[in-house]
Structures are given as structure tokens and as C-alpha cells.
Amino acid sequence: MDEVEMMNALIFLIVFPLAVSFLALVPPLSLVARKAVGACVNITLCAVPIYLLVTNLDRGPAYFHLESPLIDIGMLLVELFVAVFIVYVSVRAKRYLPVLLVVVQSIIMVVFEFTSGHGMQVEHSLFVDKLSIIMALIVGIIGSAICLYAIGYLPEYHEHYKEVKDRRRYFAFLMYLFLSAMFGIVFSNNLMWLYFFWEITTVCSFLLIGYRDDEASRESAFRALNMNLIGGVVFAVGLVCLYSSSGIMELDKMLRLDKGLVLLPAVCLAFAGLVKSAQFPFSSWLTGAMVAPTPVSALLHSSTMVKAGVYLILRVAPVMEHTAAAKMLTLIGGVSFLITALIAISQSNAKKVLAYSTISNLGLIVACAGVNTDAAVWSAILLIIFHAVAKSLLFLCVGIIEYKLDSRDIEDMDYLIMRLPKLTAVMMTGMAGMFLAPFGMIISKFITLKAFVESNPAMAIILAYGSAATVFFWTKWMGKIISIKHGVTEVLEHRVSRWEWITLGILAVATVAVCLGFPFISFHVINPYLLEMFGKTPVVDTFNVLIVFIIMVGLLIILPLGLLYYAFINKHYKRVGTYLGGGNIDNVTFEGAMASTQTIELRNYYLTKYFGEERWCNVGIFVSLTLLFIMFGVAAL
């Protein structure tokens, strides 16, 4: 692939989903036609990033000149339109903080455009390297699978929530616009362009979270908008500071400048990344987003919003390396990782467990970015990949369970293996993938521990306790869904549509493929990127790699296959009641206190007294705000 073809591929990935988003607004086709068109569109969005990967395996970063006054004017007009739109919906809803924030942000950018924009020279507006290709694969494959799932999901959603206005075309428009903006973020070297796409994701998330248009969804949508607008204002300030101090507006050139010139702009961009990735003290916007339809939750948590945040932090981390600001960034990530893992223990709402585990995993990625050694960045990129595929799969599974069982409470998922055996096997695959992503079992565990100890020994303690909490909340959920009881239970598998099985199958296969293909990913994709950045790669113990690889195969393949074997082939295995050390009266009851007869039930420990949400959130907010003040203080000095 020559440079022109490569640049055309990048432009296509940005423009194609944008065009699809507007086509989605045309009068609706039949459901069959929508599925056929959706399949073709999403196959294309998967194929192009794969093509980029294959053709760039042996190449380094490539930069492309794409300058047109029309593009810059068009982006400015869209930004002003978005600002006017936010002001309109905010005033209408009597929410005035977004109005203030968007006015401040618009004044900053408009004044900057008219005072400095005309003289700004940008040599390379687009670029592609191994990290941007990894992100494009996540957006293309995972994002497309979620959009595909949404086509079959929305009819059932509106059947379940008849009071919600059916706006499927509007929903599809926002989903594909979101993907277009994400491709723009990962391929933009021009920071003004990156900022533009960044703000598009903010508006899309606001509208998608508020899709139900009830009081709870409006409250959550405006909370997300407020917090992300704060990040946008600081992002804008960072760009102005960068151009004022250095006269450049390109990401690659920013990384080559003296730290004294660009540390404050880098901290501003990192702050925007912290907001977007829902780290403390901004975590509440992501947990509030759970009111949105399941495809929105999956898209926000796996392939778009939150990944944009950690992507930007990884990009600017080299500027902050070996500074006090980087240490504060590491601690903010570590605090978010530990506290949200502890909070997840106390949650019985399945979506909230997924939300807090998302923030926890992202905190670990932020901590690795703050350390910014070859080993830490290697682990961070693996975490991004594992988390994207496994978490999207789990969100879609929970969405299906919610409608089949009329509940998203983990306590209502008793004997799921008997009621939804195939779905349980798929969930086990996703959960096993999440076990591998936190450092309890990830291959880079020992390397990361070494990196943390060398940079900040306190991080090793945070890592140990956070990983223990992670194991706790995942295993108790696993135990719940694979428990069995005596007797016959109604099988609900027939209620899951073929369309839902197709999308779940794509993500389950992707989860297994990532685990089996991690040596290829590491040696041919991540390591070349690390060589470009650090001139070296982490040394991995071959024996440990082999052992963990065997564990991965067992967790992700053998266990689900075993569950499916007993669910469909050997259905006549012997089932016995729960054994309670001789206290059983029969297979369903036991003798309790004072010779009372009690029904056998399985319930989890949630330890709310110790790990309650409100208590620990307040701690996380206070600590992270303190660290943020220090981070900006040392950068401004």
C-alpha cells in the first residue's frame, strides 16, 4: 500500500460511517433490509482496519498532509452549531451550567481561531502507527458488532418500554456518527482536528444516554455533558497554551519539544482524558450512563468514549515522563483502580458491576501511562485490547438477560446455566477474558509489578489489593450463574433471537482469538510500537508465558465447552441437591435453627457496610481532587 492509498483508507474510515449515519435518517426499511444493509456496512468497517494492520505490519509511523481551508471552516461551523444546540437544549431543560461551559469553550476557540488560526501551519494532519491501528481495530470490529446488535435489540427494547418514543433512525445516526468521530480521534495528528472529533463524541454520548427521555436519563445525560464539557474547556485551554508557547499544533511535534514548553498543555490534555475515561473525581457520569439502552452502555464502555480518554493519555504521557505531574497521574489511576474495584464488590446490579469494573480497568491503564516505561505501556495496550472485547460481550449478555429474566440483579441469576445454558457459556467466556485483563493473571503481571515498584512502591500495594477485589467480585458472580439445583428448570434459550446469537458469537470468537493470538499481537504490533517509543521492549519469561497461555486456553475454551457439553449432549447427568454437611431434609430444604425447615438458597456477600458506594466514592473524589490540584500546580510552576 502506497501513501496515497493509506491516506485514502484513513479518510474512508472517518467519512464512511459519517455517510452511513446520515443515510440512517432516511425513511425506515423493513427489519430484514436494515439487517442486510447493517451487515454490509459493518463488515466494511471491520475489513478496512484489518487491511491497514496487514499492510502496515512491517512499517513505521506514516504522516499525511491534508490541508484545506474548507475543512477548517467546516469544522468551526459545526462546532458553533453544536454549541448553539447545547445552549438550546440546556436552556429548555433549565440547566445553566452547560450553557456557561459551552459559552466559555466557544469564546476560547473562536478567539483563538480568528487571532492565531489564519497563521497556523500544520504539516501533517493525519497519521497512522501501530497504536492507532489497534484503536481502529477496536472501534471497527467491536463498535460494528455493537451497532449490528442494536438493529435486532431496539424492536425488543421498545416492546419492553412502550412509553419510550421509537426513534430508531435517530439512534442509528448517533451510533455511526460516534464511530466516525472515534476514527477521527485515533488518526488525527492535527490537535485542532482531534479536539473537534473529541467534542463530537461528547455530544453523541449526551444524546444517546438521554435516549429514553425520562427524568433519570435526562439527569444522567446532563451529568455526562457537564463533566465532559469541563474536560473540553481544559482541552481548549491546553491547545491555546501549546500554540502560545511553541507555535505548533501537531501531536508528533509536541512530543519532541522541551518539557518546559509543553508540560502544562500535556497536563491539560491528560485532564481531558481523565474526564473522558471516567476516572475519579469524574466517575459518576459513567455509572449514570447505565440508564441508556444496552448498546449505548456497551459502546461507551468498550470501544469509544472511555477508550478515547486513555488513548489520549497514552499519547501525551511521554511529555510528562519523570515529572511530579506524571506521579500524580499514576496515583489518580491507582486510586480509581482500587476504590472502584472495592465498590464493585458491594453492587448486585449487574450493569453497575460492569460500570465500576470498567472504571477500575481504565484506572490501571492510566496508572501504566503515568509510569510510561516500555513494560507499563505494553501492559496498558494489552489491557485496552482485552477489556474492549470482553466487556462489550458482557454488556450485551446482561442486556439479553435483563429482558429474558426481567431483572439485571445478580441475585436473580441463580441457576442461569440451567435456564440459559448457551448464554451462560458465552458470559463465562467474557468473564474469563476480564480475569485475564486485570493484573491478577495477565502475562505482564511480573513486569508491571517491577515497573510499579521502580516508579512508586505504593502502586505495588494498590495493585495487590485492587487485583484481590477484582477476583472477588468476578468469582462470586461466576459462582452464581453456574450454580445448579435439584429438579427441572424451564429453559429460556428459545427467547434469544438468532440475530442476538450472531453478534454474541462474533464477540465471543473475538475474545478467544485475542487470547490465543496475543503472542502475535505482542511481537508484531505492540513491540514495534514500543521500539519506536522507547528503543526497547519488555523481556518476558518464556516459561511464565507458556503457563499463563495454558491457563488462558483452559478458561476461555475448555470451561465453556464443558458447560455446553452438559447442556446439550449429556443432558442426563445426575443432579443432586446442595449438600449441607448432614443438615439436608431433602434436596430442596434443610434443618435450620430450632428445628425449623428452611429452603436452600444461594446468596452472595456484598459487604455494603465496608465497601458501600457513597462512602468510598467520597474518599475517591477527595483524594483525586487533591492529586489533580498538585498535578496542575507542579505543571504551572
XYZ file of C-alpha atoms in Angstrom:
637
model
C 0.000 0.000 0.000
C 1.496 3.357 -1.024
C 0.994 6.558 0.970
C -1.910 7.813 -1.138
C -3.826 4.558 -0.683
C -3.095 4.591 3.022
C -4.314 8.172 3.434
C -7.445 7.311 1.448
C -8.078 4.391 3.818
C -7.881 6.708 6.836
C -10.206 9.246 5.219
C -12.608 6.445 4.269
C -12.807 5.197 7.878
C -13.760 8.702 9.029
C -16.122 9.614 6.195
C -17.847 6.255 5.560
C -19.560 5.881 8.976
C -20.404 9.594 8.799
C -22.199 8.992 5.483
C -23.912 5.906 6.914
C -25.124 7.944 9.895
C -26.946 10.367 7.591
C -28.320 7.532 5.454
C -29.772 6.061 8.645
C -32.077 9.089 8.846
C -33.911 8.235 5.612
C -37.377 6.619 5.872
C -37.056 3.185 7.503
C -36.586 -0.011 5.566
C -38.004 -3.336 6.684
C -36.190 -5.049 9.561
C -34.736 -7.647 7.178
C -33.431 -4.922 4.852
C -31.939 -2.998 7.780
C -30.145 -6.117 8.953
C -28.774 -6.815 5.456
C -27.551 -3.230 4.986
C -26.161 -3.162 8.525
C -24.244 -6.383 7.935
C -22.634 -4.997 4.751
C -21.732 -1.685 6.403
C -20.243 -3.309 9.483
C -18.276 -5.894 7.506
C -16.705 -2.972 5.628
C -15.859 -1.171 8.886
C -14.179 -4.342 10.141
C -12.319 -5.100 6.925
C -10.577 -1.749 6.397
C -8.771 -1.650 9.796
C -7.717 -5.284 9.277
C -6.375 -4.288 5.855
C -4.451 -1.423 7.489
C -2.969 -3.823 10.023
C -1.843 -6.364 7.441
C -0.301 -3.771 5.117
C 1.480 -1.905 7.930
C 2.995 -4.793 9.906
C 6.498 -4.006 8.655
C 6.149 -0.226 8.513
C 6.702 2.546 10.994
C 4.508 5.593 11.553
C 3.240 7.367 8.448
C 2.197 11.038 8.335
C -0.035 12.674 5.732
C -0.515 16.236 4.584
C -4.172 17.086 4.172
C -4.747 20.819 4.355
C -7.809 22.634 3.123
C -9.300 25.905 4.400
C -12.738 24.440 3.670
C -12.177 21.605 6.149
C -11.119 24.006 8.907
C -14.029 26.371 8.203
C -16.447 23.443 8.103
C -15.224 22.150 11.455
C -15.530 25.613 13.008
C -19.102 25.967 11.727
C -20.026 22.532 13.079
C -18.507 23.451 16.457
C -20.584 26.648 16.562
C -23.718 24.712 15.567
C -23.067 22.164 18.317
C -22.545 24.989 20.825
C -25.844 26.636 19.841
C -27.596 23.251 20.054
C -26.241 22.582 23.567
C -27.294 26.065 24.701
C -30.792 25.481 23.266
C -31.397 22.068 24.899
C -29.851 23.229 28.183
C -31.968 26.380 28.447
C -35.048 24.374 27.504
C -34.280 21.907 30.305
C -33.404 24.778 32.704
C -29.829 23.535 33.068
C -27.485 26.513 33.058
C -24.086 25.030 33.880
C -23.728 23.509 30.357
C -24.618 26.913 28.906
C -21.838 28.589 30.884
C -19.296 25.911 29.988
C -20.095 25.825 26.277
C -20.035 29.637 26.046
C -16.611 29.777 27.726
C -15.335 26.983 25.474
C -16.693 28.613 22.323
C -15.216 32.025 23.199
C -11.796 30.442 23.758
C -11.807 28.585 20.440
C -13.390 31.339 18.308
C -10.973 33.984 19.600
C -8.090 31.582 19.073
C -9.221 30.765 15.517
C -9.527 34.413 14.487
C -6.342 35.616 16.207
C -3.983 32.705 15.508
C -5.763 30.243 13.245
C -5.067 32.077 9.974
C -1.307 31.888 10.534
C -1.234 28.316 11.805
C 0.828 25.933 9.690
C 0.070 22.234 10.067
C 2.390 19.961 8.126
C 0.698 16.624 8.840
C -2.981 16.497 9.762
C -3.373 12.713 9.710
C -1.119 9.859 10.776
C -1.154 6.138 11.385
C 1.018 3.972 13.634
C 0.614 0.663 15.447
C -1.315 2.144 18.391
C -3.774 3.968 16.161
C -4.301 0.765 14.151
C -5.036 -1.153 17.376
C -7.579 1.503 18.323
C -9.067 1.442 14.811
C -9.488 -2.338 15.064
C -11.304 -1.934 18.379
C -13.585 0.780 17.003
C -14.174 -1.051 13.719
C -14.734 -4.595 14.987
C -16.231 -4.072 18.453
C -18.132 -0.917 17.539
C -19.571 -2.526 14.419
C -20.661 -5.639 16.329
C -22.491 -3.451 18.855
C -24.208 -1.468 16.069
C -25.210 -4.758 14.462
C -26.632 -5.990 17.757
C -28.603 -2.743 18.136
C -30.570 -3.429 14.937
C -32.178 -6.506 16.478
C -32.199 -5.108 20.029
C -34.240 -1.936 19.551
C -37.535 -3.605 18.479
C -37.465 -5.685 21.682
C -36.428 -2.638 23.705
C -39.427 -0.629 22.521
C -41.719 -3.592 23.057
C -40.443 -3.789 26.640
C -40.556 0.005 27.220
C -43.695 1.071 25.390
C -43.600 4.524 26.961
C -40.306 5.341 25.184
C -40.715 7.051 21.824
C -39.457 4.879 18.972
C -36.563 6.821 17.368
C -34.532 4.042 15.786
C -33.256 6.135 12.870
C -32.064 8.830 15.275
C -30.390 6.140 17.402
C -28.565 4.626 14.401
C -27.496 8.114 13.262
C -25.839 8.807 16.619
C -24.178 5.387 16.845
C -22.456 5.671 13.462
C -21.610 9.343 13.985
C -19.920 8.196 17.186
C -17.802 5.663 15.272
C -16.826 8.304 12.716
C -15.652 10.647 15.483
C -13.659 7.849 17.131
C -11.822 7.084 13.886
C -11.112 10.811 13.621
C -9.615 10.860 17.121
C -7.240 7.937 16.571
C -5.963 9.154 13.181
C -5.677 12.920 13.849
C -2.222 14.386 14.209
C -3.643 17.903 13.925
C -4.684 18.653 17.515
C -7.421 21.042 16.365
C -8.968 18.161 14.444
C -8.561 15.841 17.400
C -10.327 18.413 19.579
C -13.173 18.659 17.061
C -13.781 14.900 16.999
C -13.400 14.820 20.797
C -16.310 17.214 21.209
C -18.460 15.268 18.739
C -18.179 12.202 20.996
C -19.254 14.369 23.948
C -22.451 15.469 22.195
C -23.230 11.970 20.885
C -22.848 10.435 24.337
C -25.131 13.113 25.815
C -27.867 12.375 23.281
C -27.507 8.586 23.478
C -27.609 8.498 27.296
C -30.769 10.609 27.191
C -32.469 8.407 24.574
C -35.313 7.321 26.902
C -36.136 10.990 27.580
C -37.361 10.393 31.130
C -36.194 12.184 34.261
C -33.481 9.637 35.166
C -31.976 9.556 31.678
C -32.048 13.361 31.371
C -30.302 13.702 34.724
C -27.591 11.208 33.704
C -27.199 12.744 30.250
C -26.656 16.263 31.635
C -24.229 14.947 34.257
C -22.176 13.354 31.465
C -22.424 16.554 29.417
C -21.335 18.789 32.306
C -18.294 16.721 33.156
C -17.179 16.237 29.567
C -17.643 19.942 28.842
C -15.325 20.691 31.772
C -12.804 18.393 30.092
C -13.431 20.168 26.784
C -12.773 23.600 28.296
C -9.466 22.433 29.776
C -8.591 20.729 26.446
C -9.177 24.075 24.677
C -7.030 25.921 27.218
C -4.281 23.335 26.669
C -4.309 23.915 22.905
C -4.092 27.682 23.340
C -1.194 27.303 25.799
C 0.595 24.901 23.451
C 0.380 27.218 20.441
C 1.290 30.289 22.506
C 4.415 28.659 23.923
C 5.635 26.701 20.892
C 3.751 27.780 17.768
C 2.883 24.165 16.856
C -0.413 22.279 16.747
C 0.700 18.744 15.867
C 0.815 15.767 18.193
C 4.082 14.298 16.908
C 5.918 17.653 17.130
C 4.535 18.289 20.605
C 6.180 15.067 21.843
C 9.578 16.233 20.549
C 9.553 19.643 22.255
C 11.238 20.549 25.534
C 9.109 19.562 28.532
C 9.307 23.050 29.960
C 7.335 24.359 26.981
C 4.658 21.681 26.731
C 4.201 20.184 30.218
C 1.188 22.363 31.089
C -0.569 21.699 27.734
C 0.128 17.967 28.176
C -1.395 18.041 31.676
C -4.469 19.837 30.268
C -4.892 17.136 27.621
C -4.334 14.401 30.210
C -7.030 16.019 32.361
C -9.464 15.851 29.427
C -8.517 12.182 29.065
C -9.225 11.549 32.756
C -12.704 13.043 32.380
C -13.456 11.054 29.241
C -12.259 7.794 30.825
C -14.413 8.478 33.928
C -11.598 8.471 36.462
C -12.132 9.979 39.906
C -13.467 12.588 40.523
C -15.495 12.233 37.290
C -16.620 8.601 37.574
C -20.291 9.360 38.234
C -21.062 10.217 34.609
C -20.235 6.676 33.504
C -22.170 4.895 36.255
C -25.122 7.167 35.477
C -24.938 6.151 31.811
C -26.362 2.742 32.796
C -29.880 4.113 32.240
C -29.201 4.103 28.487
C -30.117 1.155 26.222
C -27.641 -1.725 26.373
C -25.889 -0.975 23.014
C -25.116 2.535 24.307
C -23.627 1.162 27.531
C -21.545 -1.329 25.556
C -20.376 1.312 23.084
C -19.457 3.858 25.763
C -17.632 1.289 27.888
C -15.753 -0.744 25.307
C -14.840 0.904 22.029
C -15.495 4.642 22.109
C -15.744 7.238 24.868
C -13.654 5.707 27.614
C -11.040 4.346 25.204
C -10.619 7.816 23.700
C -9.640 9.051 27.159
C -6.920 6.514 27.864
C -5.722 6.754 24.235
C -5.063 10.488 24.614
C -3.342 9.971 27.976
C -1.039 7.340 26.451
C -0.209 9.776 23.630
C 0.793 12.694 25.884
C 2.406 10.568 28.642
C 5.950 10.828 27.123
C 5.866 14.606 27.660
C 5.110 14.096 31.355
C 7.677 11.330 31.892
C 9.805 11.594 35.084
C 7.864 14.617 36.348
C 5.843 15.113 39.521
C 2.773 15.541 37.279
C 3.286 12.000 35.947
C 3.452 10.658 39.506
C 0.153 12.371 40.311
C -1.379 10.894 37.145
C -0.207 7.426 38.197
C -1.728 7.842 41.656
C -5.056 9.077 40.254
C -5.218 5.962 38.087
C -4.220 3.767 41.017
C -6.818 5.289 43.353
C -9.537 4.873 40.707
C -8.462 1.253 40.119
C -8.532 0.283 43.795
C -11.604 2.162 45.024
C -13.912 1.235 42.139
C -12.850 -2.428 42.434
C -13.841 -2.298 46.112
C -17.157 -0.593 45.284
C -17.919 -3.275 42.670
C -17.918 -5.866 45.475
C -20.926 -4.135 47.074
C -23.046 -3.989 43.889
C -25.758 -6.505 42.961
C -26.903 -4.571 39.877
C -25.074 -6.329 37.022
C -24.696 -3.169 34.937
C -23.215 -1.296 37.892
C -20.689 -4.074 38.455
C -19.695 -3.784 34.806
C -19.528 0.020 35.099
C -17.281 0.040 38.167
C -15.085 -2.722 36.761
C -14.692 -0.600 33.613
C -13.538 2.423 35.622
C -11.207 0.140 37.594
C -9.574 -1.294 34.477
C -9.214 2.141 32.940
C -7.592 3.330 36.166
C -4.974 0.632 35.764
C -4.327 1.775 32.179
C -3.963 5.388 33.362
C -1.528 4.266 36.071
C 0.554 2.428 33.461
C 0.540 5.520 31.243
C 1.788 7.616 34.158
C 4.682 5.213 34.720
C 5.384 5.284 30.943
C 8.056 2.593 30.736
C 8.138 0.051 27.927
C 6.752 -2.635 30.259
C 3.972 -0.436 31.631
C 2.838 0.749 28.185
C 2.947 -2.846 26.890
C 0.597 -3.872 29.686
C -1.641 -0.831 29.128
C -2.163 -1.658 25.451
C -2.932 -5.308 26.248
C -5.439 -4.129 28.854
C -7.152 -1.906 26.282
C -7.498 -4.821 23.872
C -8.669 -7.424 26.415
C -11.082 -5.025 28.058
C -12.692 -3.912 24.783
C -13.632 -7.377 23.553
C -14.602 -8.955 26.876
C -16.540 -6.033 28.340
C -18.617 -5.419 25.212
C -19.556 -9.123 25.223
C -20.606 -8.974 28.887
C -22.732 -5.863 28.410
C -24.658 -7.441 25.554
C -25.156 -10.635 27.586
C -26.520 -8.651 30.549
C -28.838 -6.780 28.180
C -30.299 -10.063 26.941
C -30.622 -11.471 30.472
C -32.426 -8.319 31.606
C -35.240 -8.931 29.127
C -35.415 -12.711 29.479
C -35.479 -12.654 33.292
C -36.992 -9.148 33.697
C -34.105 -8.279 36.007
C -30.480 -7.179 35.908
C -29.903 -8.110 39.556
C -27.176 -10.721 40.044
C -29.267 -12.287 42.839
C -31.888 -13.179 40.222
C -29.327 -15.047 38.096
C -29.441 -18.244 40.162
C -29.133 -21.398 38.052
C -28.613 -19.400 34.844
C -26.662 -22.352 33.467
C -29.900 -24.360 33.621
C -32.150 -21.637 32.216
C -29.882 -20.095 29.555
C -27.025 -22.592 29.111
C -25.508 -21.248 25.881
C -25.705 -17.664 27.078
C -24.051 -18.675 30.346
C -21.178 -20.278 28.422
C -20.756 -17.046 26.435
C -20.801 -14.998 29.662
C -18.186 -17.272 31.178
C -16.016 -16.592 28.138
C -16.368 -12.827 28.681
C -15.708 -13.077 32.421
C -12.644 -15.236 31.844
C -11.411 -12.557 29.460
C -11.826 -9.967 32.201
C -9.934 -12.139 34.659
C -7.014 -12.049 32.272
C -7.128 -8.292 31.849
C -6.648 -7.158 35.465
C -3.104 -7.969 36.506
C -4.075 -10.992 38.613
C -3.463 -13.252 35.611
C -2.211 -11.063 32.821
C 1.062 -12.193 31.300
C 2.735 -8.906 32.118
C 1.983 -9.226 35.857
C 5.568 -9.574 36.983
C 6.885 -6.978 34.552
C 4.238 -4.488 35.642
C 4.908 -5.129 39.302
C 8.582 -4.416 38.643
C 7.710 -1.221 36.766
C 5.426 -0.036 39.573
C 7.929 -0.834 42.309
C 10.674 1.074 40.478
C 8.496 4.132 39.907
C 6.327 4.217 43.044
C 6.336 1.346 45.577
C 2.874 2.379 46.825
C 1.498 1.295 43.447
C 2.516 -2.304 44.143
C 0.275 -2.277 47.234
C -2.603 -0.726 45.287
C -2.093 -3.332 42.567
C -2.235 -6.225 45.041
C -5.391 -5.104 46.863
C -7.157 -3.976 43.699
C -6.460 -7.294 41.984
C -7.780 -9.188 45.025
C -11.014 -7.179 44.923
C -11.287 -7.830 41.190
C -11.006 -11.579 41.682
C -13.636 -11.423 44.455
C -16.414 -9.664 42.534
C -15.913 -11.687 39.337
C -15.770 -15.094 41.043
C -18.886 -14.556 43.147
C -20.799 -13.566 40.011
C -19.411 -16.610 38.170
C -20.451 -18.902 41.004
C -23.964 -17.506 40.894
C -24.612 -18.180 37.223
C -23.141 -21.721 37.131
C -24.891 -22.962 40.268
C -27.467 -25.731 39.751
C -30.404 -27.029 41.757
C -32.327 -30.261 42.062
C -35.204 -30.797 39.694
C -36.229 -29.422 36.317
C -35.971 -25.732 35.432
C -37.635 -24.002 32.479
C -35.145 -23.398 29.655
C -35.467 -19.882 28.208
C -32.923 -20.229 25.399
C -35.581 -20.105 22.685
C -36.314 -16.484 23.622
C -32.869 -15.361 22.418
C -33.096 -14.407 18.743
C -30.760 -15.689 16.051
C -29.621 -12.104 15.431
C -28.538 -11.766 19.039
C -26.651 -15.064 18.829
C -24.780 -13.861 15.736
C -23.488 -10.711 17.425
C -22.652 -12.542 20.652
C -20.829 -15.175 18.610
C -18.727 -12.519 16.865
C -17.623 -11.025 20.183
C -17.072 -14.419 21.842
C -14.867 -15.517 18.945
C -13.019 -12.176 19.134
C -12.401 -12.684 22.876
C -10.950 -16.156 22.308
C -8.991 -15.019 19.244
C -7.362 -12.167 21.159
C -6.294 -14.544 23.933
C -4.949 -17.171 21.535
C -3.347 -14.583 19.304
C -1.716 -12.457 21.981
C 1.841 -13.627 21.077
C 1.267 -12.366 17.522
C -0.285 -9.130 18.810
C 2.614 -8.590 21.191
C 5.507 -9.381 18.857
C 4.175 -7.901 15.609
C 2.012 -4.982 16.735
C 2.815 -3.816 20.278
C 6.563 -4.451 20.317
C 7.254 -2.436 17.127
C 5.362 0.491 18.667
C 7.419 0.200 21.870
C 10.648 0.110 19.847
C 9.622 3.367 18.182
C 8.825 4.984 21.533
C 11.449 3.535 23.904
C 14.026 1.768 21.719
C 13.413 -1.487 23.624
C 10.709 -3.971 24.572
C 9.958 -5.731 27.868
C 11.644 -9.097 28.383
C 9.051 -11.769 29.118
C 9.897 -15.071 30.831
C 9.066 -17.758 28.231
C 8.116 -20.333 30.868
C 5.634 -17.959 32.541
C 4.183 -17.056 29.149
C 3.607 -20.750 28.395
C 1.982 -21.449 31.767
C -0.356 -18.453 31.539
C -1.153 -19.304 27.923
C -2.301 -22.774 29.025
C -4.457 -21.193 31.745
C -5.962 -18.829 29.141
C -6.852 -21.721 26.852
C -8.436 -23.555 29.757
C -10.514 -20.628 30.977
C -11.633 -19.383 27.596
C -12.182 -22.657 25.724
C -12.304 -25.768 27.895
C -14.672 -24.431 30.588
C -17.352 -23.044 28.214
C -17.109 -26.197 26.078
C -17.597 -28.301 29.196
C -20.677 -26.300 30.135
C -22.097 -26.690 26.626
C -21.388 -30.441 26.706
C -23.569 -30.942 29.775
C -26.185 -28.521 28.481
C -26.760 -30.133 25.071
C -25.021 -33.510 24.704
C -25.028 -35.222 28.077
C -28.312 -33.845 29.387
C -28.995 -36.808 31.670
C -26.182 -36.283 34.136
C -27.109 -36.930 37.739
C -28.337 -33.880 39.630
C -28.359 -33.877 43.404
C -29.368 -31.318 45.969
C -26.925 -28.992 47.672
C -25.002 -30.853 50.401
C -25.032 -29.009 53.724
C -22.914 -31.221 55.982
C -25.759 -33.511 57.002
C -28.361 -30.806 57.570
C -30.398 -31.653 54.478
C -34.007 -32.718 54.973
C -34.422 -33.410 51.257
C -32.983 -32.000 48.019
C -34.522 -28.550 48.440
C -34.760 -27.964 52.197
C -32.560 -28.204 55.285
C -32.974 -28.082 59.039
C -32.300 -24.608 60.393
C -32.213 -23.098 63.868
C -34.663 -24.529 66.421
C -35.512 -27.413 64.061
C -37.098 -25.038 61.525
C -37.360 -26.077 57.883
C -35.532 -23.719 55.523
C -35.431 -23.649 51.732
C -31.946 -23.922 50.248
C -30.934 -20.627 48.625
C -27.633 -19.277 47.324
C -26.829 -15.653 48.160
C -23.686 -13.583 47.699
C -21.761 -11.460 50.158
C -21.835 -7.772 49.214
C -20.235 -6.299 52.342
C -22.028 -2.980 51.839
C -21.050 -1.866 55.326
C -17.386 -1.918 54.318
C -17.445 -1.240 50.559
C -20.553 0.911 50.148
C -20.753 3.149 47.084
C -21.331 6.523 48.744
C -18.646 6.053 51.372
C -15.839 5.085 49.003
C -16.850 7.487 46.216
C -16.411 10.407 48.607
C -12.951 9.131 49.530
C -12.013 8.741 45.851
C -13.258 12.228 44.959
C -11.369 13.891 47.809
C -8.076 12.086 47.123
C -8.216 12.553 43.349
C -9.099 16.256 43.596
C -6.077 16.747 45.834
C -3.859 14.929 43.345
C -5.284 16.971 40.447
C -4.507 20.268 42.191
C -0.939 19.100 42.778
C -0.629 17.897 39.148
C -1.666 21.296 37.746
C 0.361 23.139 40.360
C 3.649 21.454 39.510
C 2.943 21.808 35.766
C 2.272 25.534 36.048
C 5.432 26.290 38.049
